[in-house]
Every structure is written in structure tokens, then in C-alpha cells.
Short mmCIF file of C-alpha atoms in Angstrom, two decimals:
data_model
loop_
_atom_site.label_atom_id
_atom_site.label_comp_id
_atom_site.label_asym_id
_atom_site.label_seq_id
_atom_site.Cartn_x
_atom_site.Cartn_y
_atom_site.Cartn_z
CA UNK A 1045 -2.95 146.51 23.51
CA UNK A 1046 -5.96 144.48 23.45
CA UNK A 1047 -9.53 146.29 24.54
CA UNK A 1048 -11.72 144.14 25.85
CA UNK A 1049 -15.51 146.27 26.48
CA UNK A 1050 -17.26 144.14 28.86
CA UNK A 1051 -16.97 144.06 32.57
CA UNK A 1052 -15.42 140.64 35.02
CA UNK A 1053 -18.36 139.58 35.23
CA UNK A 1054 -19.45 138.04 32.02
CA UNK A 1055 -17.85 135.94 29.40
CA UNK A 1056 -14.92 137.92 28.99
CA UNK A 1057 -13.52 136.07 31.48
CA UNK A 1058 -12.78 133.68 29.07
CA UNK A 1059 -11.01 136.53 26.97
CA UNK A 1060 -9.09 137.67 30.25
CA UNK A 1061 -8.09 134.06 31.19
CA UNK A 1062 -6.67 133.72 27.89
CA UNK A 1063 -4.51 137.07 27.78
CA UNK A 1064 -2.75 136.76 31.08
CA UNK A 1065 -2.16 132.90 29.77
CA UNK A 1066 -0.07 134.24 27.10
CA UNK A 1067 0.88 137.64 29.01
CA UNK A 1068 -0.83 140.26 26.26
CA UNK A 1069 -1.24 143.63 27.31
CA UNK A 1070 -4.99 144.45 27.66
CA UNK A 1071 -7.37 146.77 29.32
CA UNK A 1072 -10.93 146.56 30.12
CA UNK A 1073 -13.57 149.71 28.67
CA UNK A 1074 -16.07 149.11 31.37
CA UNK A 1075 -19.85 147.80 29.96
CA UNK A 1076 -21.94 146.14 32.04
CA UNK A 1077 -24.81 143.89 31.39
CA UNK A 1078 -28.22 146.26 31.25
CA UNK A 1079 -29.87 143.53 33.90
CA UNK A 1080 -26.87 144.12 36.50
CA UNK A 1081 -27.32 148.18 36.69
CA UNK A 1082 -29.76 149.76 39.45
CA UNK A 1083 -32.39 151.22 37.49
CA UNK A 1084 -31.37 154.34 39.39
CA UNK A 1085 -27.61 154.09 38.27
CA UNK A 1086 -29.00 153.94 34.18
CA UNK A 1087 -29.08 157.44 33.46
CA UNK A 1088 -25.72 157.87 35.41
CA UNK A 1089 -23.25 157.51 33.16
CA UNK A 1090 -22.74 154.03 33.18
CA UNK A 1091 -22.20 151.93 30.05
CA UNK A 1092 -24.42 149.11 29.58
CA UNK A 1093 -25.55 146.39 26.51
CA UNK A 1094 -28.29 148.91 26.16
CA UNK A 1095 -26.76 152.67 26.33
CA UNK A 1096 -27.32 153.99 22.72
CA UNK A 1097 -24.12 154.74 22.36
CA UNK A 1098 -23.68 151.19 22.54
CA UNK A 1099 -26.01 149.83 20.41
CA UNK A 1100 -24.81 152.16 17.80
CA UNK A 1101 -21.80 150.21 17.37
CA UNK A 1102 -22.92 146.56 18.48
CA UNK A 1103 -26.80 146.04 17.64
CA UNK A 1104 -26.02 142.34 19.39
CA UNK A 1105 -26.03 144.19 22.40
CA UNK A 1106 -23.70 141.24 24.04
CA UNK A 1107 -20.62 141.68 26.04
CA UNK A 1108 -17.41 140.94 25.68
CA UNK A 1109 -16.46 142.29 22.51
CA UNK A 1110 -12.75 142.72 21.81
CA UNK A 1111 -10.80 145.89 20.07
CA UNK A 1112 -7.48 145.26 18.55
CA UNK A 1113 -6.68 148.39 16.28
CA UNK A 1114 -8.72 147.77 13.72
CA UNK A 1115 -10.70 144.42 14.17
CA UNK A 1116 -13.93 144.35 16.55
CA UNK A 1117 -14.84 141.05 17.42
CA UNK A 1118 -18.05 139.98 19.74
CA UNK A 1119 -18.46 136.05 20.91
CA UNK A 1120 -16.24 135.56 23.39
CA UNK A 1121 -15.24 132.12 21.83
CA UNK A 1122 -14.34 133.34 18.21
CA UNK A 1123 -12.43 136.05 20.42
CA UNK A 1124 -10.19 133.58 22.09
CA UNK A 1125 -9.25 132.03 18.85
CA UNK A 1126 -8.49 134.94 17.27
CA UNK A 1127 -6.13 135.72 19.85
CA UNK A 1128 -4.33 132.28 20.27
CA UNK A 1129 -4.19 132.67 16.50
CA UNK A 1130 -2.46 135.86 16.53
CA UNK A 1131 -0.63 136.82 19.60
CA UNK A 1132 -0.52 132.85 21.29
CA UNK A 1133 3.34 132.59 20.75
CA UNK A 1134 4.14 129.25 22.02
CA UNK A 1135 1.06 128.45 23.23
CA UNK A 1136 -0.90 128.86 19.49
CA UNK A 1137 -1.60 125.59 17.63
CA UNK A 1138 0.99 123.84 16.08
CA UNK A 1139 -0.79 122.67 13.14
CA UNK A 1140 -3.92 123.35 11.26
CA UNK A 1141 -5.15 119.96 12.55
CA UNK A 1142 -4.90 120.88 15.86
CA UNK A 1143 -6.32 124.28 15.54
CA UNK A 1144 -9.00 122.85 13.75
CA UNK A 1145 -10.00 120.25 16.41
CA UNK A 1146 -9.20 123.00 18.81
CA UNK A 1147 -12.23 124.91 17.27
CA UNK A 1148 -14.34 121.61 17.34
CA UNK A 1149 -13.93 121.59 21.09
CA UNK A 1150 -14.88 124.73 21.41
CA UNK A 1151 -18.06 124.38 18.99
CA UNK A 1152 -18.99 121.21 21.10
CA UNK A 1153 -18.86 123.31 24.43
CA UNK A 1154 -20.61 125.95 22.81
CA UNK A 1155 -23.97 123.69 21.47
CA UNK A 1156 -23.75 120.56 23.64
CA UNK A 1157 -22.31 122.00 27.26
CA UNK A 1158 -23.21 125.42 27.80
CA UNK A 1159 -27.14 125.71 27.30
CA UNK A 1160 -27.70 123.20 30.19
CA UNK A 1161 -24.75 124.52 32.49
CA UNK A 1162 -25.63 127.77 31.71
CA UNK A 1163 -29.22 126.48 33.11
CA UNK A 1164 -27.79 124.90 35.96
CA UNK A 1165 -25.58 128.17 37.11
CA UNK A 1166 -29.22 130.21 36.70
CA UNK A 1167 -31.65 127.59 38.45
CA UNK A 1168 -29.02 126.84 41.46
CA UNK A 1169 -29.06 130.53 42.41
CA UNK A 1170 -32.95 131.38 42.29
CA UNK A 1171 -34.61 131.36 45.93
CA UNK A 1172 -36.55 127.72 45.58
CA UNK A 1173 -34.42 125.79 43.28
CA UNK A 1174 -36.77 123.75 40.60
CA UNK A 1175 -35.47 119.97 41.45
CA UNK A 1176 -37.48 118.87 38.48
CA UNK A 1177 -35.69 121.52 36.03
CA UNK A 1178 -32.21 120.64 37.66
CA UNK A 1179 -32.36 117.30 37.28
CA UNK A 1180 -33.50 117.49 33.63
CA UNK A 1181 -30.37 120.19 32.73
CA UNK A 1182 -28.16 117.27 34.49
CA UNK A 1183 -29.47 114.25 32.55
CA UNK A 1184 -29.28 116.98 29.36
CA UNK A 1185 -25.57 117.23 30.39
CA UNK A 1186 -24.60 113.27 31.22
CA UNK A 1187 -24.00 112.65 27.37
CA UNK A 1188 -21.72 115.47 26.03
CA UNK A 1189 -19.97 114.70 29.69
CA UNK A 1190 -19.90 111.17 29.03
CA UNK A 1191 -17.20 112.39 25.79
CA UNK A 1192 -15.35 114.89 27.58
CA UNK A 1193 -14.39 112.00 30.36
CA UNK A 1194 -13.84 109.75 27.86
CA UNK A 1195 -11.17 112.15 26.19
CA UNK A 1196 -9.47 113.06 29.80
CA UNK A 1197 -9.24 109.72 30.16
CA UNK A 1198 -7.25 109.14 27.76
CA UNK A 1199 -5.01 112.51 27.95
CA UNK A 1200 -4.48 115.26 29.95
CA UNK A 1201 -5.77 117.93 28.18
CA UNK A 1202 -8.32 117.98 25.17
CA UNK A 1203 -5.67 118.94 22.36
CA UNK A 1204 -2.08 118.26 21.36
CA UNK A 1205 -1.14 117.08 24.90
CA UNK A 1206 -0.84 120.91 26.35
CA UNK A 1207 -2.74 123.16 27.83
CA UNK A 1208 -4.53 125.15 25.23
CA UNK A 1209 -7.14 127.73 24.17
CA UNK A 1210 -9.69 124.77 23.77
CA UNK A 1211 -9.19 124.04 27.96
CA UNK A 1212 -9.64 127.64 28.82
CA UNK A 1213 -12.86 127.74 26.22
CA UNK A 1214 -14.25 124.43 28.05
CA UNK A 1215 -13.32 124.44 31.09
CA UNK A 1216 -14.97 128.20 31.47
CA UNK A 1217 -18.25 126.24 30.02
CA UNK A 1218 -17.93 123.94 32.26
CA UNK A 1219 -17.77 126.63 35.08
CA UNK A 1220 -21.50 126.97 34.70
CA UNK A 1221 -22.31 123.99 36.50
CA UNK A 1222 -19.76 124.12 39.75
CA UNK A 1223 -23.11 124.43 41.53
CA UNK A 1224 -23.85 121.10 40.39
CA UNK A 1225 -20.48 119.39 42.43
CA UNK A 1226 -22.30 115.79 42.72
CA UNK A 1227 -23.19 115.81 38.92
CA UNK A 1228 -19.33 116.51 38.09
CA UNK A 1229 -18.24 113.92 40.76
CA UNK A 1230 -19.58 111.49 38.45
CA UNK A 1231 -16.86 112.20 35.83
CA UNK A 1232 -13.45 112.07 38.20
CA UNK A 1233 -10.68 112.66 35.06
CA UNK A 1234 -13.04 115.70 34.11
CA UNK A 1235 -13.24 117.13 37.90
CA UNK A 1236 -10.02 116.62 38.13
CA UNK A 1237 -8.75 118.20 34.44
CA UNK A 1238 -11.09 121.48 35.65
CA UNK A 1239 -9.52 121.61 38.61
CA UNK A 1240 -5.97 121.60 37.08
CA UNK A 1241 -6.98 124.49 34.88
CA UNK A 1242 -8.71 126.62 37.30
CA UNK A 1243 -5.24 125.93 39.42
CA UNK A 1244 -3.18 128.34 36.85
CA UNK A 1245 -1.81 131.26 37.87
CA UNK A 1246 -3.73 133.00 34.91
CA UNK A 1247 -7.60 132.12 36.32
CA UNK A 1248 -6.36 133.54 39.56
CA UNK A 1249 -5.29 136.18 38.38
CA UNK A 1250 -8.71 136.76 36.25
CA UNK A 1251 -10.85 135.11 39.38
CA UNK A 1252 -9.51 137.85 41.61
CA UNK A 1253 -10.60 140.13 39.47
CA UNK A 1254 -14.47 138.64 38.48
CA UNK A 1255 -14.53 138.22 42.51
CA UNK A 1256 -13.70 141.93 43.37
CA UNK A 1257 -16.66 143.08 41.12
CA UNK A 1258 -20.19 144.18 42.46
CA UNK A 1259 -22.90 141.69 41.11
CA UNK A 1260 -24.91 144.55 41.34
CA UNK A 1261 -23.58 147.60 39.83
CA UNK A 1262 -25.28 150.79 41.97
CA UNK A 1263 -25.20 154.60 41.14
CA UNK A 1264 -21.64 155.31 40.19
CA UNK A 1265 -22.06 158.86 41.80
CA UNK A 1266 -25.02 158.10 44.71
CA UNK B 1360 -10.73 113.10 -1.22
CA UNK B 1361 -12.64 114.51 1.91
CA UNK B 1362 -14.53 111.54 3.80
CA UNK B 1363 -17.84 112.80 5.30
CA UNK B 1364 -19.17 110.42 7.86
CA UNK B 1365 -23.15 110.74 8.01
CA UNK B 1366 -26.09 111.09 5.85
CA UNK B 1367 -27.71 113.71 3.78
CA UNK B 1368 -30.52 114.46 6.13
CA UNK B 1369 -28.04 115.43 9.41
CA UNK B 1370 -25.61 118.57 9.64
CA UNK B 1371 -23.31 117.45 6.46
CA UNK B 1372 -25.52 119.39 4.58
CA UNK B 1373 -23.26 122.61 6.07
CA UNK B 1374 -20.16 120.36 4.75
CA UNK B 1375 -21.71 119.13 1.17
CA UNK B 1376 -22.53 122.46 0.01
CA UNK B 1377 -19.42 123.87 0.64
CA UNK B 1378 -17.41 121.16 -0.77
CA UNK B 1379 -19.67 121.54 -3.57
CA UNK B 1380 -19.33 124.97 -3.63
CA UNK B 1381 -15.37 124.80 -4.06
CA UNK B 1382 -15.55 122.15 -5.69
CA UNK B 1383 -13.18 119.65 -3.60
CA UNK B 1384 -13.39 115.58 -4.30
CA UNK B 1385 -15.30 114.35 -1.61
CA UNK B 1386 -17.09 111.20 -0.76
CA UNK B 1387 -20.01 110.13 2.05
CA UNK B 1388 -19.51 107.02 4.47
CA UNK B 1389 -23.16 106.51 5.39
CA UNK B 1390 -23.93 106.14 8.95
CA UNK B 1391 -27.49 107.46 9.67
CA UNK B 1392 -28.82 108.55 12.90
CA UNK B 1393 -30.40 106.04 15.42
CA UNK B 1394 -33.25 107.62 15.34
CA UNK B 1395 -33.82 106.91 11.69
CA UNK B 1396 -33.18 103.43 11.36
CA UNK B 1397 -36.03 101.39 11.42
CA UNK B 1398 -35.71 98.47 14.74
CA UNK B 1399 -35.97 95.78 12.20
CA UNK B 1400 -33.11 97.62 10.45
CA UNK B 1401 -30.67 97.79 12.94
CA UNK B 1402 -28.62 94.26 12.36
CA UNK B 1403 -29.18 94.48 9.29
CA UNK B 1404 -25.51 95.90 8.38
CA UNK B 1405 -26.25 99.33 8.23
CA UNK B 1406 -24.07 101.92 10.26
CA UNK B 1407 -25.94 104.14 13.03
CA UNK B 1408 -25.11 106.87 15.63
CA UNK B 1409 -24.74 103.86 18.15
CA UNK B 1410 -23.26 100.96 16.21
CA UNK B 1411 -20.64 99.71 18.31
CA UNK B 1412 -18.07 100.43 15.66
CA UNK B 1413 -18.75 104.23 15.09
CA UNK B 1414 -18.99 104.92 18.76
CA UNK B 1415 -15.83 102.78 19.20
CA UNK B 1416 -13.88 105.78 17.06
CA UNK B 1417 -16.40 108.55 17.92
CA UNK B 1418 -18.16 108.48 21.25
CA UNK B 1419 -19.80 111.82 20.97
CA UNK B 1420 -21.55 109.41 18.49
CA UNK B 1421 -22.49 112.05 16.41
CA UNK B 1422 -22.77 112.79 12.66
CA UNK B 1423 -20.78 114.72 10.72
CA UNK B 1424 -17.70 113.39 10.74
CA UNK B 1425 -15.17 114.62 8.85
CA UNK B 1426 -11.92 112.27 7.95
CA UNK B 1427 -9.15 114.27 5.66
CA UNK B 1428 -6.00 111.39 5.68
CA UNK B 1429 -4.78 111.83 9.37
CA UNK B 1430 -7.54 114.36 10.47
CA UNK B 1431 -10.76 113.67 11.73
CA UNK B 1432 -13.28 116.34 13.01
CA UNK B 1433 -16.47 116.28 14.12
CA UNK B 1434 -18.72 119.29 14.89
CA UNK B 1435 -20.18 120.51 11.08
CA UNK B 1436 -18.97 123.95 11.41
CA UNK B 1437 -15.71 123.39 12.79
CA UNK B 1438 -15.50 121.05 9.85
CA UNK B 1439 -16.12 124.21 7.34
CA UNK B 1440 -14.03 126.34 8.92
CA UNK B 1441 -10.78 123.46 8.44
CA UNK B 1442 -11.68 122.88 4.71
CA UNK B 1443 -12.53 126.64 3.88
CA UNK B 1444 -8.90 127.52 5.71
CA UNK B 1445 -7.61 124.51 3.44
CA UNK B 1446 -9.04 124.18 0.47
CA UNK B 1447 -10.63 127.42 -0.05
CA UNK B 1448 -9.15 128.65 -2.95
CA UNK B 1449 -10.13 132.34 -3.42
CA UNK B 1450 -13.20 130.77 -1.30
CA UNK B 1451 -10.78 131.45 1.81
CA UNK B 1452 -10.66 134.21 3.70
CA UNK B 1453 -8.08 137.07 3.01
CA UNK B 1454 -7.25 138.13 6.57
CA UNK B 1455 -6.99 136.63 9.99
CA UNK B 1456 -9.22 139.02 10.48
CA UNK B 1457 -12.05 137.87 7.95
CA UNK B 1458 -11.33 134.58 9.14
CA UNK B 1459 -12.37 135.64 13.10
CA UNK B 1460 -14.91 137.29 11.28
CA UNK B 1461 -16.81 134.21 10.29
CA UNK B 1462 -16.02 132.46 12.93
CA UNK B 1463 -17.73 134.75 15.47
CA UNK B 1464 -20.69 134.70 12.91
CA UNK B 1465 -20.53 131.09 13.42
CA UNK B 1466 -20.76 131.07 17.03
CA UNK B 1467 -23.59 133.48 17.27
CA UNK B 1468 -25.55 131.43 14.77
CA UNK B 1469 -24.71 128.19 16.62
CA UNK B 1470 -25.46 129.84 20.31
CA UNK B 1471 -28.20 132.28 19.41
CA UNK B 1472 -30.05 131.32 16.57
CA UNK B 1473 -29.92 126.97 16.14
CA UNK B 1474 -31.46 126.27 19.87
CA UNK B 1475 -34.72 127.74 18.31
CA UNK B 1476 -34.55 127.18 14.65
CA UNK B 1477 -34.24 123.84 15.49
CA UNK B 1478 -36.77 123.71 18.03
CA UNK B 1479 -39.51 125.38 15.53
CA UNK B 1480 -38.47 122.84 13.11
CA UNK B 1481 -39.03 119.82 14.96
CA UNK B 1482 -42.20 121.68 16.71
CA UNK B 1483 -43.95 122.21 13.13
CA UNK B 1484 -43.49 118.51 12.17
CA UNK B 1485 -45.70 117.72 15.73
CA UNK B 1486 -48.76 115.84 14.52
CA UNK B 1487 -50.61 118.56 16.74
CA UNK B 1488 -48.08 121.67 17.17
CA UNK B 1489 -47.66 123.55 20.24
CA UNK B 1490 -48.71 127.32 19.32
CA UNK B 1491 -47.58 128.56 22.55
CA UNK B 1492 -44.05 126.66 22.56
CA UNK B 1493 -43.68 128.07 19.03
CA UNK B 1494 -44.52 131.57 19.80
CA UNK B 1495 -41.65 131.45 22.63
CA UNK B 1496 -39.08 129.61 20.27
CA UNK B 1497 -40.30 133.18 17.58
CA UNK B 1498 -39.62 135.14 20.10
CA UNK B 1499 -36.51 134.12 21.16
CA UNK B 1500 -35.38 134.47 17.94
CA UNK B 1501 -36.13 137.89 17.28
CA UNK B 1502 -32.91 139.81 18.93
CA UNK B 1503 -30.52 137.47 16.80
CA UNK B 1504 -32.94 137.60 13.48
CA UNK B 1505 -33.06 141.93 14.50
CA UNK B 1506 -28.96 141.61 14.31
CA UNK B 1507 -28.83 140.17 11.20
CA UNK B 1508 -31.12 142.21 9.30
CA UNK B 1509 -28.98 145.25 10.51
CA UNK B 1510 -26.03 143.35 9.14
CA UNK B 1511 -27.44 142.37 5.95
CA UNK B 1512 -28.97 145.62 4.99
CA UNK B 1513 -25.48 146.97 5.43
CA UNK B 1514 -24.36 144.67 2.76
CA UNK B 1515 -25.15 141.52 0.50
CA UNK B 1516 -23.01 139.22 2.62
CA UNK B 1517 -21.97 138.84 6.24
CA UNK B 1518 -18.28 138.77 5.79
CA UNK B 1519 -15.76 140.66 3.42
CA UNK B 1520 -18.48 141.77 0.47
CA UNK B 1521 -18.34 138.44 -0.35
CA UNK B 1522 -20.27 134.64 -0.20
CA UNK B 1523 -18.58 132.67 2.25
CA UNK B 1524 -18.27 129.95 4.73
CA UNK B 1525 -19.93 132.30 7.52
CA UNK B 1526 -23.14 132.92 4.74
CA UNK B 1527 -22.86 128.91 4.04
CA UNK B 1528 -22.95 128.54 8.22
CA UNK B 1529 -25.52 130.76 8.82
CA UNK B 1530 -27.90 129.70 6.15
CA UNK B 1531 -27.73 126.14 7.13
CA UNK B 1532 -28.48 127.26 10.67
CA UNK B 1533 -31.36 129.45 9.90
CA UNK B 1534 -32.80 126.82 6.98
CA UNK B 1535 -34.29 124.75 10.65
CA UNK B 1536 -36.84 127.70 10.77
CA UNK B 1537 -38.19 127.70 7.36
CA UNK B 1538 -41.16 125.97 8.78
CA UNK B 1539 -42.29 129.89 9.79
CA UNK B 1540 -42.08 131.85 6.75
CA UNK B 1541 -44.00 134.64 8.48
CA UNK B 1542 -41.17 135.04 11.15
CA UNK B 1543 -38.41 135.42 8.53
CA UNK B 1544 -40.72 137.61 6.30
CA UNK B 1545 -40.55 140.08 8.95
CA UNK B 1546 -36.86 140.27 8.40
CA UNK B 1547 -36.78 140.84 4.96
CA UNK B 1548 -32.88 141.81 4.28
CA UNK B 1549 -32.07 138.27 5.64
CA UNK B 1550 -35.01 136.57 3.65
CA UNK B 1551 -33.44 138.25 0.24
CA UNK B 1552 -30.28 136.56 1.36
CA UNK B 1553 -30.99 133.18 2.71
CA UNK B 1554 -33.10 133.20 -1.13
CA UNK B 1555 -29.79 134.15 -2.64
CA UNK B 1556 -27.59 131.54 -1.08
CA UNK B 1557 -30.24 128.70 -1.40
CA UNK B 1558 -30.15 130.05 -4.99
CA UNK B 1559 -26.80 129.03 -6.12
CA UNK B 1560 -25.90 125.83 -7.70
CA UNK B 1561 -23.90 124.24 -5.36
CA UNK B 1562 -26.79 124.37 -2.84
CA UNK B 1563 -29.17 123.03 -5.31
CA UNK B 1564 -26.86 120.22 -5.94
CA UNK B 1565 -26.56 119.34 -2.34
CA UNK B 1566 -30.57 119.83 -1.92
CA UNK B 1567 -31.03 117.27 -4.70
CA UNK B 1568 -28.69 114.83 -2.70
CA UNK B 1569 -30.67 115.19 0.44
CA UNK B 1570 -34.41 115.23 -0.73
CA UNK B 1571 -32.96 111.89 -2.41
CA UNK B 1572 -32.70 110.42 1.00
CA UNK B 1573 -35.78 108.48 2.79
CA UNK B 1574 -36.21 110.13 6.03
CA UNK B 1575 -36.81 106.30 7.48
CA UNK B 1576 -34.53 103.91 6.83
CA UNK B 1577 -35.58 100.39 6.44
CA UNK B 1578 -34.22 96.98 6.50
CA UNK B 1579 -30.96 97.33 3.55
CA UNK B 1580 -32.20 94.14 2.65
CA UNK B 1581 -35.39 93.46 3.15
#
């Protein structure tokens, strides 16, 4: 049994995703992101990246972090990895080659995707969206885009022809900019590879779960 | 023989020193960032970032890249991870779960520290540097920096009791900030170590290699 602490709606979807790909048993230890609690629900019992008794154990202060017996892992990346590694059955890398290029995929969503879809996912949702900040997160975006097309192109998925941890890593990256549907337009065998992932059983599964979830988490007992 | 594809003065530094520091045969295939090659320079034979023929095999079209017989990699901590899971020697890791270890160390230096070291790094070299952008790249940095130290007054390394590829990672990551000594004297666990890895030989060989290298490159033959 996997733990993952964290709540649905943070990066552990990634780490969800990934375990009802390969059908591992895991549980969720509810801890919610300080920002997301009601300032009146904080002294309610509630777990959150900054309840002490948090902190004590993870000074990061980030969510998801993972528990399996003895091993405590944060970054949700390293996490999925770790897993594929260990419990991915058929689905784990075949080769250290691929695992290895598996990881560089991941790395590359990490540095060159995510800060400016990340961006996007924030900007889109404040009340007067900056247009000038938008479009520089999109032209920040049109190069490490430019190489994921150009590898979907040529395949249909980024590693060892199968669907792998290194989709699930990306295309949960990649997630961050859905509110940008005319930027991703622009890259059709990348639209369409995301849309092939999000269409597994597995992220429906997790997206049911991330969608049943309060954005904002109120007084447990009010 | 490990191939590294780049220059001294780009991310193979991460690669150099720990090839160096394992002592695996390895050789560099010069191709120098854009950037750095002087216009008159350009058709003048030496391989950039966007020479046709480097973006014809690799059109992230960046540097590292690593070539070991049938495997290439690009992304210069993936590429550490491969050859320390290779070719490590009693440099590897012991457990799967050392290994996920350093690899989430990785992540969160990639994700949390690098987007600021390496702003502050290319902010100090400004011929008139922004003091307020600076302050806000500082700040920024002080969660991660605040995790570390708690990690490295724990213990002299940040994996297994041990130098490894996560201290070899991380140093390389946190090196971009040098430029503000008084930031990282604040955190003085993490300045005793990032003095202790820059101390050993194998870094001091690859420093040599790199302050060797013009940080303009002119006409090969002019």
C-alpha cells in the first residue's frame, strides 16, 4: 500500500494517475495546500503544508509526498519514477536506455514546460486576465512545444512506442495550459497525443476524483 | 567512451565533473551555443545550437548532449542520473531507494532552485543590475535555500552519508548564484558544503577545462 499525503488537488495527481495505470493499492492521508484552507478552518484540525506537525517531517512544506514502508519521497516527478521503477510490472521500462530518456522527458517538462504553463493555468483564472503576460508565457512555450510536436510526429507516444510514465509526467505538465486551447491548436499531433492520454480509463478515474474536491477547503466541523 | 555534445561553458559542466569524478573515458564534440558565436563566426565551420546539422538530430537544439553507442540523451541531469546508474562504480547508489532519493533532490533543485540561480546569475553580469529584480530572484530562493540547510545540518551530504550524483546536481545548480555570496552566507550548512564539493579534484579539473574556454567565440579561422 502506497500513501500518498497530499490532497486531488495538487500534483499528486500525477502520482494517482500513475497508480491506477498500473492498478497499485494506495490511499490518500489528506494535506491540503495552506493557501486552499479558510483561515477559519486552520485551527480545525485540518492538515495543511504549514501544520507543525507537518513541517516537522517535510521542512519543503510541498505536497504530494509519497510513503511506501520505509521510503518518503516528495516531488511528484521523482515519485512517479520511483514507482514505475518498482511496482510498474509491464508497464516499467524495458531498458536502462529507455528509462533513462524516460527521465529526460520528464526533466524537459519539468524546466522547459511547466514554469510557463504553470503561468498560463494561474493568469487564465485571475479576474482581468494580463494579455501582455499571456502572450509572453505562450511565446515562452512555442519552442519546447515546437520538440514535443516534432517527437509526436514521428511516434505515438514519447518513449519506446507505449504509453509510459514519461506521457503521464508530460502530459499532466501540459495540463497547465488547457486554458490556453488556441496555443495547443497550433501543435495538432501534440493536442491530439494529450487527448489520447487524458482518454484512459486511469485519468478518469483520478479526474473524478480532483473534480469531486472543494477548491476551497472550509471548516471541517462549521 | 562517453560523447558529450556541447561546450565547457553550458550544463556539461554537471556531466564533466562526474565523469571526472568516476573516472569514465569520455570525450567533448564541441557545439557552442548560438548565442556565443560571434556573426562573423557562424559559416565559419563551427557547430552551434542552430546549425542545421545539430538541430537536424536534436531539435530541442540544446546542449548537453549525451551519445553512449546507441543512446543519446539530452537534459544534463537526466544525463547523470544514466551514467551514475551505469557506470557508477561504488559511485552508484545502493538502493532503489537512494536512487529516488537523488532524483527527487534533482527535481527540486531543477524546479525550485535553477529558475532563480540562474536568473541572479545572468542579472549580476547586467552592465547596470536590477537591485529590485535581484532582491525578488533572493527571495524566491529562500524557502528552497531554508530546506537545504535543514538537510545539510542533518548531515555532510544530501543522500546516503555519502558524495553523490544528487550533491554533484545540486551544486552545479546552486553554483548560478554565486554571484550573491551574502545570500548563501546566510545559509551557512549549505555554504560549508557547496565549499566541500567545489573542493574536490574532479571539480577542479573540470573548472580548469571551463575557465579555459573564451566566453565569445570568434571566427575558427580568422
Amino acid at each position: 500500500m502506497i500513501v500518498i499525503y497530499g490532497c486531488y488537488r495538487s500534483r499528486a495527481t500525477r502520482n494517482i494517475w500513475l497508480l491506477e495505470e498500473i492498478g497499485h493499492p494506495w490511499r490518500l492521508e489528506r494535506v491540503v495546500q495552506h493557501y486552499r484552507v479558510a483561515a477559519s478552518a486552520r485551527e480545525n484540525g485540518i492538515v495543511h503544508t504549514r501544520s507543525a506537525a507537518f513541517l516537522a517531517r517535510f521542512p519543503a512544506g510541498t505536497i504530494p509526498v509519497m510513503q511506501d514502508g520505509d521510503v518518503w519521497l516528495s516531488e511528484s516527478l521523482a515519485i512517479n519514477h520511483y514507482v514505475t521503477r518498482n511496482y510498474g510490472g509491464a508497464f516499467a521500462h524495458h531498458s536502462d536506455a529507455e528509462d533513462a530518456t524516460s527521465m529526460q522527458w520528464t526533466l524537459f517538462g519539468a524546466t522547459s514546460v511547466e514554469p510557463s504553463a504553470l503561468a498560463l493555468s494561474v493568469l487564465s483564472q485571475a479576474a482581468t486576465p494580463d494579455a501582455t503576460e499571456i502572450d509572453a508565457h505562450e511565446r515562452r512555450l512555442d519552442r519546447p512545444l515546437r520538440v514535443l510536436e516534432t517527437v509526436l510526429e514521428r511516434g505515438d507516444w514519447l518513449v519506446g512506442d507505449r504509453f509510459g510514465v514519461a506521457d503521464i509526467n508530460m502530459a499532466e505538465i501540459l495540463r497547465f495550459a488547457a486554458s490556453r486551447p488556441d496555443m495547443l491548436s497550433r501543435f495538432p499531433a501534440t493536442a491530439a497525443w494529450l487527448a489520447k492520454c487524458q482518454g484512459r480509463p486511469a485519468f478518469q478515474r483520478m479526474w473524478a476524483l480532483r473534480s469531486s474536491e472543494p477548491a476551497e477547503i472550509a471548516a471541517r466541523t462549521s
